[in-house]
Short mmCIF file of C-alpha atoms in Angstrom, two decimals:
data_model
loop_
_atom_site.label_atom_id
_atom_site.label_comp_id
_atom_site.label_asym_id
_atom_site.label_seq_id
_atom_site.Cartn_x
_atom_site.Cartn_y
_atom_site.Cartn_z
CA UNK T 1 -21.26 -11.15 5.87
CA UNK T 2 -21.19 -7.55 7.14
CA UNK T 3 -18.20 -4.77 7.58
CA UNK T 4 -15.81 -5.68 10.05
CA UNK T 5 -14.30 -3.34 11.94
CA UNK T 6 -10.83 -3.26 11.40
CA UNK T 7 -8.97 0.53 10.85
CA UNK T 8 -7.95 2.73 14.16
CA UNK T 9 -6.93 6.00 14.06
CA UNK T 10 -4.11 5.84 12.33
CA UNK T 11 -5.04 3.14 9.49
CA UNK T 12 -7.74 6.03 9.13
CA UNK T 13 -5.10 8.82 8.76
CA UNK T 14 -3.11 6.71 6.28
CA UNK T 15 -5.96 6.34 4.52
CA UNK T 16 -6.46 9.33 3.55
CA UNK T 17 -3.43 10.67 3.74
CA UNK T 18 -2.46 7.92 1.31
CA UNK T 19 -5.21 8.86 -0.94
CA UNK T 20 -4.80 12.51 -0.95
CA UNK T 21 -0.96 12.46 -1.22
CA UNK T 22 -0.84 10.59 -4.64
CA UNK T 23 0.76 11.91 -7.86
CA UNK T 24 -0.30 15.52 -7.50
CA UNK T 25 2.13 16.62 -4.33
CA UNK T 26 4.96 15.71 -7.08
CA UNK T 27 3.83 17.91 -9.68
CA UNK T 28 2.18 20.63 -7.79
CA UNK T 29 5.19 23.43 -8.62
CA UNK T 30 4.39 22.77 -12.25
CA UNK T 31 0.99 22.76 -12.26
CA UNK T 32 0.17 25.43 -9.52
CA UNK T 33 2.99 27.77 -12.20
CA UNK T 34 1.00 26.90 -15.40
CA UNK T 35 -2.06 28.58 -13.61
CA UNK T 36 -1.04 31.80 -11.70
CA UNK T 37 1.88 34.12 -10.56
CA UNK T 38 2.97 33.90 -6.91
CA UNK T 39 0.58 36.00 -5.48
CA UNK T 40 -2.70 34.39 -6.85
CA UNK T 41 -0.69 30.68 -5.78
CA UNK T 42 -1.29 31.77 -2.66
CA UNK T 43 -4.53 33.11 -2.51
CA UNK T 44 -6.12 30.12 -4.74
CA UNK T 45 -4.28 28.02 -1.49
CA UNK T 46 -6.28 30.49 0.98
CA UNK T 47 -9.50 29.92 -0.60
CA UNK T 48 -8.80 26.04 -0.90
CA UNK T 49 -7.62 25.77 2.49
CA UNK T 50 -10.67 27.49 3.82
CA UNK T 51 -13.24 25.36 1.65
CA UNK T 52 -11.27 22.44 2.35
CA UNK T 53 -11.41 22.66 5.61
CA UNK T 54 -15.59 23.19 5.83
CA UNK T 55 -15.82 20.24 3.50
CA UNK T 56 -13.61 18.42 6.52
CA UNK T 57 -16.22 20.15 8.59
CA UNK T 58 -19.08 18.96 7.29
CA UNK T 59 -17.74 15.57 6.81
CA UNK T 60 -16.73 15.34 10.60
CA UNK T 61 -20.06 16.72 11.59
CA UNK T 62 -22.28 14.31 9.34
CA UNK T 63 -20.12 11.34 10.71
CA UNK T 64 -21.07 12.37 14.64
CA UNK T 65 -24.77 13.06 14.08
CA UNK T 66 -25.51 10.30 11.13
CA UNK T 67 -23.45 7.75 12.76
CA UNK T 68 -25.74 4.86 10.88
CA UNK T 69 -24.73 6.10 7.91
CA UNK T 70 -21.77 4.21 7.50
CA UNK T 71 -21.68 4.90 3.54
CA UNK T 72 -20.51 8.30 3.96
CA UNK T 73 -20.84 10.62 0.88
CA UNK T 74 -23.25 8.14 -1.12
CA UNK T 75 -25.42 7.53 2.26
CA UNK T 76 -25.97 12.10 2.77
CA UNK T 77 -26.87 11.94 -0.71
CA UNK T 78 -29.40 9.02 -0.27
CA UNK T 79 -30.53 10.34 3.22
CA UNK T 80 -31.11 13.59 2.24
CA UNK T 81 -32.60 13.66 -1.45
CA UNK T 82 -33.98 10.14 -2.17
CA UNK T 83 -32.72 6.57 -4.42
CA UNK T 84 -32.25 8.30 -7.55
CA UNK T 85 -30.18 11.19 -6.20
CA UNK T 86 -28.54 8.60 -4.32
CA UNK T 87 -27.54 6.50 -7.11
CA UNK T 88 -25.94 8.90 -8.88
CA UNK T 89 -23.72 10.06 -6.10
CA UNK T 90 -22.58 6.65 -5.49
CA UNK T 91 -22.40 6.60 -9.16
CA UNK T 92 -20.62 9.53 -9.67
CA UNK T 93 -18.14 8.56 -6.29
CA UNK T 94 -17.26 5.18 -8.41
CA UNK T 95 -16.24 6.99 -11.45
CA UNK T 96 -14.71 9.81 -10.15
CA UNK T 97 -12.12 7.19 -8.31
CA UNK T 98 -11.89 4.80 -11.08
CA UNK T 99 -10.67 8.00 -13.36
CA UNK T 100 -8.29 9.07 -10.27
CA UNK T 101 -6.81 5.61 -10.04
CA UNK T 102 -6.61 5.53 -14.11
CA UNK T 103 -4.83 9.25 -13.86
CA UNK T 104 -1.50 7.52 -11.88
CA UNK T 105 -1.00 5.35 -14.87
CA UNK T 106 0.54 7.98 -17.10
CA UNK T 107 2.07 9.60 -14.34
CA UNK T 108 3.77 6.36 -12.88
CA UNK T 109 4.96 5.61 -16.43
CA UNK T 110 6.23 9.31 -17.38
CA UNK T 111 8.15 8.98 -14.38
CA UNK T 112 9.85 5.50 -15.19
CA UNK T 113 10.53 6.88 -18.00
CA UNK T 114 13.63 8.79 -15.98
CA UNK T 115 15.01 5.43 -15.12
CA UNK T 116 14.00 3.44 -18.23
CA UNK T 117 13.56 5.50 -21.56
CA UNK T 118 10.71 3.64 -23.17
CA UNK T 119 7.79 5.18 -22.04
CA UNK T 120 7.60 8.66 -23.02
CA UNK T 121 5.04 10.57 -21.30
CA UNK T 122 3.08 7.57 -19.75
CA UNK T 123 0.66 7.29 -22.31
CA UNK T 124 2.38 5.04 -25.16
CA UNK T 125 2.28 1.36 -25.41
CA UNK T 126 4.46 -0.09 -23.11
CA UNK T 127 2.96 2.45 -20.65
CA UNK T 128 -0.20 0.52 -21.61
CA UNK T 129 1.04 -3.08 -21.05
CA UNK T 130 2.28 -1.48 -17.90
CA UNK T 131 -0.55 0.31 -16.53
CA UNK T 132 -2.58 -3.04 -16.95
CA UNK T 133 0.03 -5.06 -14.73
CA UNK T 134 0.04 -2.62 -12.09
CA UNK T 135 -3.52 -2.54 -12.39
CA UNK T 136 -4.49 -6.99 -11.58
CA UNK T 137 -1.00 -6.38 -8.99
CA UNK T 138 -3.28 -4.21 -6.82
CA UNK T 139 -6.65 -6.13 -7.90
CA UNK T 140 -5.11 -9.22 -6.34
CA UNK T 141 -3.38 -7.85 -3.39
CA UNK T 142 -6.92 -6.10 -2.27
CA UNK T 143 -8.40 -9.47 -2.74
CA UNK T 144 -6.26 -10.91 0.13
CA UNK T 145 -8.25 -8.55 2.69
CA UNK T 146 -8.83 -4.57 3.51
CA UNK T 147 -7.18 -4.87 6.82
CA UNK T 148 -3.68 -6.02 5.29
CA UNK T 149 -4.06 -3.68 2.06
CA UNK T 150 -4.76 -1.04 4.74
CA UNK T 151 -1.39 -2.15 6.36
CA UNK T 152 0.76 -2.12 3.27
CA UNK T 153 -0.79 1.23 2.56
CA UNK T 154 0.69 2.80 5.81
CA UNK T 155 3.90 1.40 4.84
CA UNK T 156 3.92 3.31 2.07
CA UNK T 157 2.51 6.22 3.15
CA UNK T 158 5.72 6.67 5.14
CA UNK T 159 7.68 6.24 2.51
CA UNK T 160 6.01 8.72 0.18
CA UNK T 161 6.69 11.62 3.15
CA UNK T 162 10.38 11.20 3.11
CA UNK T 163 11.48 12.68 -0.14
CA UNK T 164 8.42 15.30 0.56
CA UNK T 165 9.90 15.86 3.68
CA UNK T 166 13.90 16.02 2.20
CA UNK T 167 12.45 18.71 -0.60
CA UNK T 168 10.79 20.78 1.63
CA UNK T 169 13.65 21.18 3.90
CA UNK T 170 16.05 22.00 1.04
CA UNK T 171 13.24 24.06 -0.38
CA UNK T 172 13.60 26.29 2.58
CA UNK T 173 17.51 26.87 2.25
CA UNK T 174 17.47 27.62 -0.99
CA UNK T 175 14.14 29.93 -1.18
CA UNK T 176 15.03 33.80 -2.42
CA UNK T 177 12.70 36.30 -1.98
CA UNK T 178 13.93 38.38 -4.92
CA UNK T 179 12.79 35.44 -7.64
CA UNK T 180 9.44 34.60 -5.83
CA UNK T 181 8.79 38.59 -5.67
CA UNK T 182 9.79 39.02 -9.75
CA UNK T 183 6.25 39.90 -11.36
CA UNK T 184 4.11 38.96 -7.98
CA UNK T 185 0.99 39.36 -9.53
CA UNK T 186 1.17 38.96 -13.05
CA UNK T 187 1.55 41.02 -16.07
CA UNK T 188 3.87 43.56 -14.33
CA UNK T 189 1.20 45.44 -11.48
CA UNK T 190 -1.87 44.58 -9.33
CA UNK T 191 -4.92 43.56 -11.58
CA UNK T 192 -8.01 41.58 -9.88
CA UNK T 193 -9.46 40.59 -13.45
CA UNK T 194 -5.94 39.25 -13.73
CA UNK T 195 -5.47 37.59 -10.49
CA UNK T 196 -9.75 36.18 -10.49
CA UNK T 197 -8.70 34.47 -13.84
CA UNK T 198 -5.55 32.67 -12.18
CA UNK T 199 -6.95 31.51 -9.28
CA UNK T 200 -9.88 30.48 -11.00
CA UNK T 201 -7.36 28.27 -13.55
CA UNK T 202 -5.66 27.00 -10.42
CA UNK T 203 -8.67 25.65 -8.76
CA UNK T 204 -8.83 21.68 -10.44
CA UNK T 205 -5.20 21.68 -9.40
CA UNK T 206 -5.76 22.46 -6.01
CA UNK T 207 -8.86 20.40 -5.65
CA UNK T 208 -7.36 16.82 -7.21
CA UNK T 209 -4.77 17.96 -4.82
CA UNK T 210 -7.37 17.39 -2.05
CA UNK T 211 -9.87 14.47 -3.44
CA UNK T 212 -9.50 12.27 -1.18
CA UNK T 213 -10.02 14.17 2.03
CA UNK T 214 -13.39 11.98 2.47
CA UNK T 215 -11.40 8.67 2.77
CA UNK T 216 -12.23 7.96 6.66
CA UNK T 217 -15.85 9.02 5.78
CA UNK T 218 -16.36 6.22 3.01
CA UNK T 219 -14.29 3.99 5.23
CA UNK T 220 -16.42 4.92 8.29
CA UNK T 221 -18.05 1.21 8.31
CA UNK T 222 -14.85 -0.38 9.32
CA UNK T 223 -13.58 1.89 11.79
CA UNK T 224 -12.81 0.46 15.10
CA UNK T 225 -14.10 4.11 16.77
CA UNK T 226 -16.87 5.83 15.14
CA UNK T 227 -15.39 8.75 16.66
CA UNK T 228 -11.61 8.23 14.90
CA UNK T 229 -13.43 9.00 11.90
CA UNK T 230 -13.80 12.45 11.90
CA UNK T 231 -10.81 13.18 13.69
CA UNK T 232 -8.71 11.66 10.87
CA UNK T 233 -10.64 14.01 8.49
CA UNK T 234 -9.74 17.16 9.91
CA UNK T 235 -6.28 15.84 10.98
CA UNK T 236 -5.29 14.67 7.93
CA UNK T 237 -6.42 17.91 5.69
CA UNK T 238 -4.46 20.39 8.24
CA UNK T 239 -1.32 18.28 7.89
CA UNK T 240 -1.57 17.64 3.42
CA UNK T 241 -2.94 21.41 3.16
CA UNK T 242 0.36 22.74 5.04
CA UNK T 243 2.65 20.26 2.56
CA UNK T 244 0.85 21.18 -0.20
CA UNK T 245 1.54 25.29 0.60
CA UNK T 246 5.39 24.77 1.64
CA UNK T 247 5.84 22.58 -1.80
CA UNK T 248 3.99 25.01 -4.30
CA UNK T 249 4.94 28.47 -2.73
CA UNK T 250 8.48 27.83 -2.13
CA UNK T 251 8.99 26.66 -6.00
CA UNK T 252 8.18 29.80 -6.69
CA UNK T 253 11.14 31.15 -4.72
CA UNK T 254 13.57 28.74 -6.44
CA UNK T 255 12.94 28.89 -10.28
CA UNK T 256 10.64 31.28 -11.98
CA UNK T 257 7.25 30.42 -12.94
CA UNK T 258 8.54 30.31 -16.63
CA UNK T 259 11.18 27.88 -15.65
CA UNK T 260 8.41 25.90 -13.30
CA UNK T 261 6.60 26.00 -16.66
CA UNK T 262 8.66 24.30 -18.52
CA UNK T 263 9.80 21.47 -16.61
CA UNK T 264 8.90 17.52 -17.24
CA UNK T 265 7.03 15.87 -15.08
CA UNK T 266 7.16 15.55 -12.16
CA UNK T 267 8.25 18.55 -11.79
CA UNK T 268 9.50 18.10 -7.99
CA UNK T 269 12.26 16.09 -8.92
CA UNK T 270 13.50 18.75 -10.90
CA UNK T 271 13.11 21.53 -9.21
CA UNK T 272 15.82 19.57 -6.33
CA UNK T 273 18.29 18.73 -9.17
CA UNK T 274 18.81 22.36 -9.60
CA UNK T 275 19.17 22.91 -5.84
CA UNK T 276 21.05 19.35 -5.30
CA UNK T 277 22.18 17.95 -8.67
CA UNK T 278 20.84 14.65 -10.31
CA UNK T 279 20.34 12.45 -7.24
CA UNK T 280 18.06 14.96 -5.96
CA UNK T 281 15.73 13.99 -9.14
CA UNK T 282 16.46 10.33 -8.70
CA UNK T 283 15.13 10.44 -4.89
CA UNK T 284 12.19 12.40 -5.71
CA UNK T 285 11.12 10.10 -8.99
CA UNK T 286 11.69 6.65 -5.95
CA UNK T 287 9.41 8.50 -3.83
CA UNK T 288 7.19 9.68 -6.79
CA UNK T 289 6.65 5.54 -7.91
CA UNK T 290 6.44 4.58 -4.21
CA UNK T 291 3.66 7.15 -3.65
CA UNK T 292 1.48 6.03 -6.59
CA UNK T 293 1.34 2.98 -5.41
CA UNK T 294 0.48 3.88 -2.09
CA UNK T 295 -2.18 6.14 -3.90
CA UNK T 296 -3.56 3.68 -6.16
CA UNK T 297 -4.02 0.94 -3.23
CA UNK T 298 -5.40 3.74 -0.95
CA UNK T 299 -7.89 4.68 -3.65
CA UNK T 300 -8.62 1.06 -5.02
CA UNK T 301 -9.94 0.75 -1.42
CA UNK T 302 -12.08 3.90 -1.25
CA UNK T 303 -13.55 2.76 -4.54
CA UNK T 304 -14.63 -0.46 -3.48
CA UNK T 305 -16.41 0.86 -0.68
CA UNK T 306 -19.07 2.35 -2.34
CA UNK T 307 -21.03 0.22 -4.56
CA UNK T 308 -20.89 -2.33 -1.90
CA UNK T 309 -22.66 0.19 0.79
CA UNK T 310 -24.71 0.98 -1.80
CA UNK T 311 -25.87 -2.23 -2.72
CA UNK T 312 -27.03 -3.17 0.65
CA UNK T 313 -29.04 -0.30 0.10
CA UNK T 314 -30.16 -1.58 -2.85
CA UNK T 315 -29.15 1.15 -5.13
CA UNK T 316 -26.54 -1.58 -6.67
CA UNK T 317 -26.96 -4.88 -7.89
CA UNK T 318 -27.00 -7.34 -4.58
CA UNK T 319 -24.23 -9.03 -6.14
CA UNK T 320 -22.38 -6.55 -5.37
CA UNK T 321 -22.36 -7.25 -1.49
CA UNK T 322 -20.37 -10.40 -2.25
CA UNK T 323 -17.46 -10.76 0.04
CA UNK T 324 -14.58 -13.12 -0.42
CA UNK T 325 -13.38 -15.36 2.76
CA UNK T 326 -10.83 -12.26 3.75
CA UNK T 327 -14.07 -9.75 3.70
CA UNK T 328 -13.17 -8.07 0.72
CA UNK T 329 -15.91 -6.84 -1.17
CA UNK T 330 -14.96 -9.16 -4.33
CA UNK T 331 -17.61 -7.92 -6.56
CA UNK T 332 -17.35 -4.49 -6.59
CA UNK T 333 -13.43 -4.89 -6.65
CA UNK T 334 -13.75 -7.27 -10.16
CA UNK T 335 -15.68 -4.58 -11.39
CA UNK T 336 -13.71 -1.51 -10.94
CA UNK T 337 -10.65 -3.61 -11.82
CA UNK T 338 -12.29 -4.46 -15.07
CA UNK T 339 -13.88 -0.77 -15.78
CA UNK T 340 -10.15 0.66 -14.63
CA UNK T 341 -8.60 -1.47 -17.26
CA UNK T 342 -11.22 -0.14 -20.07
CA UNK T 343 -10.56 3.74 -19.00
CA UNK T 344 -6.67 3.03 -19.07
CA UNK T 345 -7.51 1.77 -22.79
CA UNK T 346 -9.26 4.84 -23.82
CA UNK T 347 -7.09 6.97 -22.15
CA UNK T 348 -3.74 4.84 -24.31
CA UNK T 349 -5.59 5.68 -27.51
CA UNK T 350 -7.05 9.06 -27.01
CA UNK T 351 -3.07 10.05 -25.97
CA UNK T 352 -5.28 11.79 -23.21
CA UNK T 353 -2.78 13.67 -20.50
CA UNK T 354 -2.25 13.62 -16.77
CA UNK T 355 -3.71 16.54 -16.20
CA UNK T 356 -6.65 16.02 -18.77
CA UNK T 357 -7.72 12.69 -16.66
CA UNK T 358 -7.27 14.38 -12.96
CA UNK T 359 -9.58 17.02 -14.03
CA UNK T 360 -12.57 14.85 -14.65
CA UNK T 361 -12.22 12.86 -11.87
CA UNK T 362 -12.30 15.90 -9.65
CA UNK T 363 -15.31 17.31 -11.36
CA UNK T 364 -16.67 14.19 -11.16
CA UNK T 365 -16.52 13.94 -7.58
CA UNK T 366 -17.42 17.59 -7.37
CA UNK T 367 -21.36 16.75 -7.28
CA UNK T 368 -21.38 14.17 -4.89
CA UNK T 369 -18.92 16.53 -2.12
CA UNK T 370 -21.97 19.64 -2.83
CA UNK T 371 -24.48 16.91 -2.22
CA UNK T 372 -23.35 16.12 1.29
CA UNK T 373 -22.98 19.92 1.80
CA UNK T 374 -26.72 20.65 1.05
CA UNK T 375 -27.40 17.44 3.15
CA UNK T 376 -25.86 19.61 6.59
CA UNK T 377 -27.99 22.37 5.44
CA UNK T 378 -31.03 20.25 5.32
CA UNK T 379 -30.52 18.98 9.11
CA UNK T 380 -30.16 22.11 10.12
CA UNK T 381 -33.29 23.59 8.24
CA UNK T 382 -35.41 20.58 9.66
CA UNK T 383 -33.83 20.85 13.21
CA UNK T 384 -33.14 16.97 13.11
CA UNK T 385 -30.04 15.88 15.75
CA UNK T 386 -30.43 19.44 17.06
CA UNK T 387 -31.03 20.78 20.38
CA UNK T 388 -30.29 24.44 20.48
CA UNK T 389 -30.37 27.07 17.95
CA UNK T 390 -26.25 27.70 18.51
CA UNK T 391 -24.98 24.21 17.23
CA UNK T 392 -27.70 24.61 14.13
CA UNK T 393 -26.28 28.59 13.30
CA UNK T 394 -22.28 27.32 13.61
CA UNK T 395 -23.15 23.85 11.57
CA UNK T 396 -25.48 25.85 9.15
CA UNK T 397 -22.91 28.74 8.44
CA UNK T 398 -19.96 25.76 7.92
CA UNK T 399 -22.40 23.95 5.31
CA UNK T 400 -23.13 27.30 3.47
CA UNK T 401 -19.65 28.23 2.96
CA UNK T 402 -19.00 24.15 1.78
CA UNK T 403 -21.32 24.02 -0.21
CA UNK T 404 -20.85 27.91 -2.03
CA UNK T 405 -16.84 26.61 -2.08
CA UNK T 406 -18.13 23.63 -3.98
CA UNK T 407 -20.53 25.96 -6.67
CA UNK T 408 -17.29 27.84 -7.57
CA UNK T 409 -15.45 24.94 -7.94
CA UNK T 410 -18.39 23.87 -10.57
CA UNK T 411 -17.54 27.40 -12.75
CA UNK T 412 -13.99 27.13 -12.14
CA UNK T 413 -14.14 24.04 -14.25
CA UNK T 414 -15.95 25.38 -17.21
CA UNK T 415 -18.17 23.97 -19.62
CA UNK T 416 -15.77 21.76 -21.05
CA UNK T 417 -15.50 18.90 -18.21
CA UNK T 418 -19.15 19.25 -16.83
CA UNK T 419 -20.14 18.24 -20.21
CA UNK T 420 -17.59 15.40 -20.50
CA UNK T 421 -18.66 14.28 -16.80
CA UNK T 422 -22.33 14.74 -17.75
CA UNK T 423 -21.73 12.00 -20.19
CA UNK T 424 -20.57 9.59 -17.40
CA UNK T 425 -23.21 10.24 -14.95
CA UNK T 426 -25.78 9.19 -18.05
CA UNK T 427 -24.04 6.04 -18.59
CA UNK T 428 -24.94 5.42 -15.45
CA UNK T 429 -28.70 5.20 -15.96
CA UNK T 430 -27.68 1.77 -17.91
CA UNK T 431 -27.20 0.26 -14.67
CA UNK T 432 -30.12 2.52 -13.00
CA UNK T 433 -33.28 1.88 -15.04
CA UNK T 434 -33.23 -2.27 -15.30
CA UNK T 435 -32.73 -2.03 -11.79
CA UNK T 436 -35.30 -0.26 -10.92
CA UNK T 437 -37.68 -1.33 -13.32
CA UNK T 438 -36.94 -5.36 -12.32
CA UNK T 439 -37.76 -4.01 -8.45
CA UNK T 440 -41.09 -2.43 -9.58
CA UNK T 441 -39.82 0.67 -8.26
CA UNK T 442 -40.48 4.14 -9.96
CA UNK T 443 -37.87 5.53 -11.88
CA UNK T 444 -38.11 8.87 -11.16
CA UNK T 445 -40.31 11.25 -8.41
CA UNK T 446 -40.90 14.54 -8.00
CA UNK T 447 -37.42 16.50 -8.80
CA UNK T 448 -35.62 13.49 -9.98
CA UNK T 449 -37.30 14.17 -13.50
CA UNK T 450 -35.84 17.69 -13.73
CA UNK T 451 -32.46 16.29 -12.39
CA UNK T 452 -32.61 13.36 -15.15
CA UNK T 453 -33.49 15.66 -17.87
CA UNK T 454 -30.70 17.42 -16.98
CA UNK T 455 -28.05 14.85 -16.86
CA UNK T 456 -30.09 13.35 -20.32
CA UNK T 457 -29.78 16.47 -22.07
CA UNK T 458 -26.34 17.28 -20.78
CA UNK T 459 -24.71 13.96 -21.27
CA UNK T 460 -26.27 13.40 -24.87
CA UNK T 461 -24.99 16.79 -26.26
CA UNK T 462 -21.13 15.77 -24.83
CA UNK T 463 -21.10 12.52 -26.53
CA UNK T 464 -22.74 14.35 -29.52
CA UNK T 465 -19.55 16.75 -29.45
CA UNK T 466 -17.22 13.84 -28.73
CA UNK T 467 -18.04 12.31 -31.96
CA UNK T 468 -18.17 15.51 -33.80
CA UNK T 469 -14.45 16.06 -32.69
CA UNK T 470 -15.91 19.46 -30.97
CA UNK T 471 -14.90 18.07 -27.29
CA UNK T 472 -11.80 15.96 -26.54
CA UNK T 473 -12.10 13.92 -23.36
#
């Protein structure tokens, strides 16, 4: 049975905004102070803003002139490079949101540990037996249809604004210019070796603060309007990159960036007990829990999506396109339930962190976002959709500056994670080669040997290190 077309507009919106607006708004004055000084905060949020928003660009633009390719990110890749290339952006997609649902766990559990003092910082035992129940909650309720998980996720998507909402506004009052001025730069005066090295250890913060952002795109096949799609995109970046700014900067004009620093997590709902007193921490921990699981059903959705596009491409097993009586796609959803349940394992006994876990997945999802930027500048170079030279030189210019935003995100990340993701994309060949090999298909053509050997040589020497104890995942 094929996609119904169920989300408007605003199911679209919630969707991503639901997706985007997870765990990492609630932290963000911690982690954006671990990185940089107030100054570089706010130019690491210029340079975001402006790459998020051509990334939005390019989304919105692929969306009008592909409108058959309903598959979003894994459909440029496919589109534009070949199978194999394909595959391992849908690949890569899957994994990247498996590891950002598994990153909630500790986060959820760290924060009931406010409320119930068992679970340390989210990644101890009963955070495990936890983690796995809210895990098979969601897995069920997605089974009973996208349309009413889409529904509960609005719901929640309201409530996760509120207690934004409340801290921003007390934010405001209690802002003073005199502690978010103290040291501005960094290391007492104006240095831009200083300032390129904090916004450069900022930049996984501020891009797990935005993965997501492509929700409508890989939802596209169930919109109601083809049309809503990109509309949501650009909508819903504007209003998450503006929450994002007010909650980070304006931290930095209530506590120091030592005292930001030092704070549990989530850091939000500490930074309003010192402005409010303790119910300022309970309100922000409610709306911390309630926003997780907003997140996590948002994302379980977006990660369904894609090996079930991709299998009717037949990039996937065709089991795969299996839908249950409610048009779920109940396949792919027992599957990233299961592999979920196996990363929030490893994570339990490699005591792996929050942050440790957000920053894969976002490097992880890095390769397919540069993929769909080289995509725009490969209709462009061809001409195809085009009619005059204007709309190719505006969309061309937009792609350029996506896709060079999405190279520095690649450095920013160091060595360290693209080996560790490296790994991930291999493990995906296990699924690749009997596939293609059953189909009488070649494995690899042309560049897709210089791309394997790359991931091959990459991947192997990460899991080499793993075992060695020379990289910690």
């Amino acid at each position: 049975m094929g996609q119904q077309r169920q989300l408007g507009l605003w199911a679209l919106m919630a969707a991503i905004i639901g997706s985007v607006i997870g765990g990492a708004a609630f932290n963000l004055p911690k982690d954006m102070a671990s990185a940089a000084n107030s100054g570089a905060v706010m130019i690491a949020w210029l340079i975001t803003g402006a790459g998020m928003v051509m990334l939005a660009l390019v989304f919105q633009n692929l969306t009008l002139r592909k409108s058959e390719l309903t598959g979003g990110i894994y459909s440029y890749a496919r589109a534009g490079f070949g199978a194999f290339i394909g595959f391992n952006s849908a690949w890569g997609y899957w994994i990247a949101s498996i590891l950002g649902l598994v990153s909630f766990i500790p986060l959820l559990f760290s924060t009931l540990n406010y409320f119930y003092p068992i679970f340390g910082e989210g990644n101890n035992l009963p955070s495990l037996l936890g983690g796995t129940l809210f895990v098979w909650a969601f897995h069920f309720l997605v089974m009973r249809g996208v349309k009413e998980a889409a529904f509960v996720n609005f719901i929640t998507t309201i409530g996760k604004l509120m207690p934004i909402f409340i801290f921003i506004i007390f934010l405001v009052f209690a802002f003073h210019r005199g502690i978010f001025f103290t040291d501005f730069w960094g290391n007492g005066s104006f240095s831009w070796t200083l300032i390129m090295k904090q916004v450069k250890d900022s930049m996984l913060v501020t891009l797990w603060a935005f993965v997501g952002i492509e929700g409508a795109v890989v939802l596209s096949g169930r919109a109601k309007r083809h049309r809503d799609v990109g509309t949501a995109t650009v909508f819903g970046l504007l209003g998450t990159l503006l929450v994002y700014m007010l909650i980070s900067i304006l931290s930095l004009g209530v506590l120091s960036r030592e005292q930001l620093q030092a704070l549990p997590e989530p850091s939000m709902a500490y930074v309003l007990a010192k402005i409010v007193g303790p119910w300022g921490a309970v309100l922000i921990n409610v709306g911390l829990i309630i926003s997780i699981a907003g997140a996590m059903l948002s994302w379980i959705l977006l990660t369904i999506e894609i090996p079930y596009v991709a299998a009717q491409d037949g990039m996937f097993p065709r089991s795969f396109m299996r839908e249950n009586r409610k048009n779920t796609p109940i396949v792919s959803l027992w599957w990233t339930s299961l592999i979920t349940e196996a990363f929030v394992i490893i994570v339990h006994f490699s005591a792996s962190t929050y942050q440790a876990v957000y920053s894969m997945a976002s490097v992880a999802v890095l390769i397919p976002y540069l993929l769909s930027t080289l995509y725009q500048l490969k209709l462009v170079k061809t001409g195809e959709t085009y009619l005059n030279d204007k709309d190719k030189v505006r969309d061309g210019l937009i792609g350029f500056l996506a896709a060079l935003y999405s190279c520095w995100l690649l450095y920013a990340a160091g060595l360290d994670y693209l080996l560790m993701v490296s790994s991930l994309y291999l493990a995906g060949f296990v699924l690749y080669i009997p596939m293609q090999l059953s189909r009488k298909r070649k494995l690899f053509k042309g560049q897709d040997w210089l791309v394997a050997l790359t991931i091959s040589g990459a991947g192997i020497a990460a899991i080499g290190m793993i075992l060695t104890g020379n990289l910690s995942p």
